[in-house]
Amino acid sequence: MGWEASEGPVPMTTDRLITWRVSELREWDIEPSCYIHYNKTQCTVNLPVTIYKTPDSVSISTVNHNGPMMEGNQYELQCDVLNVAPVQYLTVNWYKGQTLVDQTIFTDTIKTPVSKTSKLLIRPDRADDGAQYWCEAKLELEEEGPQPPPTAPSEHLSITVYFGPIINEAKLPSIVSVFRGYPLVIVCEAEGNPKPTISWSVNSTDIVYSETLTITESTPEDLLCIANNSVGSTTRRVKVSIQGNYFYYFPF
């Protein structure tokens, strides 16, 4: 019996058990074979060997973009896996937070370490502001491989999403009643990123920059709240209804 191999060959021996042993493999496509001579015949059995290598690094980045993302626009994220083998067992998992959102499977049969790229298209909305994306390289080596399968995650990529203002209509009714002699403070709040600036158009020439506005009987009938940021602007019209003071006399 003996082992034929480009590394660690074992000379023929009459022992009933021989072991092929190497301290370090340097050939990615090595195919050792065990042979037996018996009664002038030879039997050979090849040993399938899979050499795996976890990635040197796994990184995530945006493609052709820096800075905040605009709500509704499409962006591309890229995951780079450096020097991994065998690539046919590689799966790249994409996560948003702890939620799996996509997978990339590779079918190349090359055995030596290679670098691979996976891409993910996203279209963020305002709920994604501050969301963290990351990718993970996983070697699925089936039952013969180490369990659980080796993984290598990237760092987390936190995204900032810019979106236009939305005025809180629940706090600002479209019709406001004010009694003569009793001023009333109304509030205009708006959500947006960047934080919107709030202004009131009291008339064609009078602009008040504040979230609050005090109205009296002398306030014009039609007001306009304006919320504005770098993404866009939105408005809400408010009609002021002046109420008189009524007194009731009840004779005894």
mmCIF file of C-alpha atoms in Angstrom, residues 87-192:
data_model
loop_
_atom_site.group_PDB
_atom_site.id
_atom_site.type_symbol
_atom_site.label_atom_id
_atom_site.label_comp_id
_atom_site.label_asym_id
_atom_site.label_seq_id
_atom_site.Cartn_x
_atom_site.Cartn_y
_atom_site.Cartn_z
ATOM 1 C CA VAL A 87 -15.566 30.436 -4.492
ATOM 2 C CA GLN A 88 -18.232 27.920 -5.586
ATOM 3 C CA TYR A 89 -19.139 27.489 -1.919
ATOM 4 C CA LEU A 90 -19.260 31.224 -1.229
ATOM 5 C CA THR A 91 -22.534 32.973 -0.368
ATOM 6 C CA VAL A 92 -22.739 36.714 0.308
ATOM 7 C CA ASN A 93 -25.643 37.646 2.572
ATOM 8 C CA TRP A 94 -26.968 41.219 2.706
ATOM 9 C CA TYR A 95 -28.559 42.544 5.900
ATOM 10 C CA LYS A 96 -30.434 45.671 6.935
ATOM 11 C CA GLY A 97 -30.094 45.630 10.682
ATOM 12 C CA GLN A 98 -30.693 41.979 11.557
ATOM 13 C CA THR A 99 -32.982 41.311 8.573
ATOM 14 C CA LEU A 100 -31.658 39.304 5.618
ATOM 15 C CA VAL A 101 -32.567 41.284 2.480
ATOM 16 C CA ASP A 102 -30.629 39.558 -0.324
ATOM 17 C CA GLN A 103 -28.151 36.797 -1.201
ATOM 18 C CA THR A 104 -25.529 36.308 -3.892
ATOM 19 C CA ILE A 105 -24.361 32.786 -4.807
ATOM 20 C CA PHE A 106 -21.262 32.123 -6.927
ATOM 21 C CA THR A 107 -20.854 29.139 -9.252
ATOM 22 C CA ASP A 108 -17.225 29.482 -10.386
ATOM 23 C CA THR A 109 -15.347 26.180 -10.058
ATOM 24 C CA ILE A 110 -11.883 27.681 -9.612
ATOM 25 C CA LYS A 111 -10.172 26.269 -6.525
ATOM 26 C CA THR A 112 -7.561 28.944 -5.865
ATOM 27 C CA PRO A 113 -8.379 32.083 -3.826
ATOM 28 C CA VAL A 114 -10.167 34.836 -5.727
ATOM 29 C CA SER A 115 -11.808 38.151 -4.871
ATOM 30 C CA LYS A 116 -15.509 38.634 -5.527
ATOM 31 C CA THR A 117 -17.964 41.528 -5.513
ATOM 32 C CA SER A 118 -21.676 41.504 -4.711
ATOM 33 C CA LYS A 119 -24.001 44.485 -5.255
ATOM 34 C CA LEU A 120 -27.320 45.519 -3.757
ATOM 35 C CA LEU A 121 -29.771 48.121 -5.101
ATOM 36 C CA ILE A 122 -31.732 50.093 -2.518
ATOM 37 C CA ARG A 123 -34.376 52.821 -2.732
ATOM 38 C CA PRO A 124 -34.510 54.305 0.786
ATOM 39 C CA ASP A 125 -37.437 56.178 2.297
ATOM 40 C CA ARG A 126 -37.669 58.310 5.443
ATOM 41 C CA ALA A 127 -38.121 55.232 7.639
ATOM 42 C CA ASP A 128 -34.623 54.101 6.535
ATOM 43 C CA ASP A 129 -32.894 57.162 7.984
ATOM 44 C CA GLY A 130 -30.179 55.764 10.253
ATOM 45 C CA ALA A 131 -30.590 52.190 8.948
ATOM 46 C CA GLN A 132 -27.460 50.034 9.022
ATOM 47 C CA TYR A 133 -26.551 47.811 6.086
ATOM 48 C CA TRP A 134 -23.841 45.163 6.194
ATOM 49 C CA CYS A 135 -22.783 42.075 4.291
ATOM 50 C CA GLU A 136 -21.424 38.706 5.310
ATOM 51 C CA ALA A 137 -19.284 36.178 3.446
ATOM 52 C CA LYS A 138 -20.229 32.590 4.251
ATOM 53 C CA LEU A 139 -18.528 29.371 3.142
ATOM 54 C CA GLU A 140 -21.159 26.638 2.806
ATOM 55 C CA LEU A 141 -18.931 23.530 2.868
ATOM 56 C CA GLU A 142 -21.781 21.070 3.390
ATOM 57 C CA GLU A 143 -21.549 18.230 5.921
ATOM 58 C CA GLU A 144 -17.878 17.534 5.267
ATOM 59 C CA GLY A 145 -16.839 21.047 6.194
ATOM 60 C CA PRO A 146 -16.591 22.797 9.567
ATOM 61 C CA GLN A 147 -19.836 23.389 11.441
ATOM 62 C CA PRO A 148 -21.177 25.949 11.747
ATOM 63 C CA PRO A 149 -19.949 27.244 8.371
ATOM 64 C CA PRO A 150 -17.254 29.919 8.692
ATOM 65 C CA THR A 151 -18.479 33.484 8.209
ATOM 66 C CA ALA A 152 -16.842 36.898 7.913
ATOM 67 C CA PRO A 153 -18.940 40.075 8.341
ATOM 68 C CA SER A 154 -18.245 43.560 7.064
ATOM 69 C CA GLU A 155 -18.513 46.717 9.115
ATOM 70 C CA HIS A 156 -21.946 48.361 9.315
ATOM 71 C CA LEU A 157 -22.787 51.147 6.873
ATOM 72 C CA SER A 158 -25.199 53.652 8.426
ATOM 73 C CA ILE A 159 -27.177 55.676 5.873
ATOM 74 C CA THR A 160 -28.650 59.151 6.232
ATOM 75 C CA VAL A 161 -31.831 59.784 4.264
ATOM 76 C CA TYR A 162 -32.924 63.319 3.380
ATOM 77 C CA PHE A 163 -36.646 63.887 2.848
ATOM 78 C CA GLY A 164 -38.935 66.869 2.411
ATOM 79 C CA PRO A 165 -41.017 68.469 5.192
ATOM 80 C CA ILE A 166 -44.391 67.174 6.333
ATOM 81 C CA ILE A 167 -46.474 69.530 8.476
ATOM 82 C CA ASN A 168 -48.239 68.002 11.449
ATOM 83 C CA GLU A 169 -51.843 68.802 10.547
ATOM 84 C CA ALA A 170 -53.154 67.336 13.804
ATOM 85 C CA LYS A 171 -51.552 70.230 15.679
ATOM 86 C CA LEU A 172 -52.565 72.895 13.178
ATOM 87 C CA PRO A 173 -56.246 72.897 12.190
ATOM 88 C CA SER A 174 -57.241 74.535 8.936
ATOM 89 C CA ILE A 175 -59.712 76.842 10.732
ATOM 90 C CA VAL A 176 -58.799 78.597 13.982
ATOM 91 C CA SER A 177 -61.307 80.568 16.046
ATOM 92 C CA VAL A 178 -60.157 83.454 18.255
ATOM 93 C CA PHE A 179 -62.285 85.578 20.555
ATOM 94 C CA ARG A 180 -61.838 89.317 20.612
ATOM 95 C CA GLY A 181 -59.583 90.323 23.452
ATOM 96 C CA TYR A 182 -58.223 86.800 23.948
ATOM 97 C CA PRO A 183 -55.033 86.197 21.928
ATOM 98 C CA LEU A 184 -54.373 82.613 20.858
ATOM 99 C CA VAL A 185 -51.032 80.892 20.151
ATOM 100 C CA ILE A 186 -51.008 78.380 17.290
ATOM 101 C CA VAL A 187 -48.192 75.954 16.512
ATOM 102 C CA CYS A 188 -46.815 74.713 13.184
ATOM 103 C CA GLU A 189 -44.570 71.652 13.474
ATOM 104 C CA ALA A 190 -42.976 69.758 10.604
ATOM 105 C CA GLU A 191 -40.934 66.586 10.230
ATOM 106 C CA GLY A 192 -38.107 66.510 7.712
#
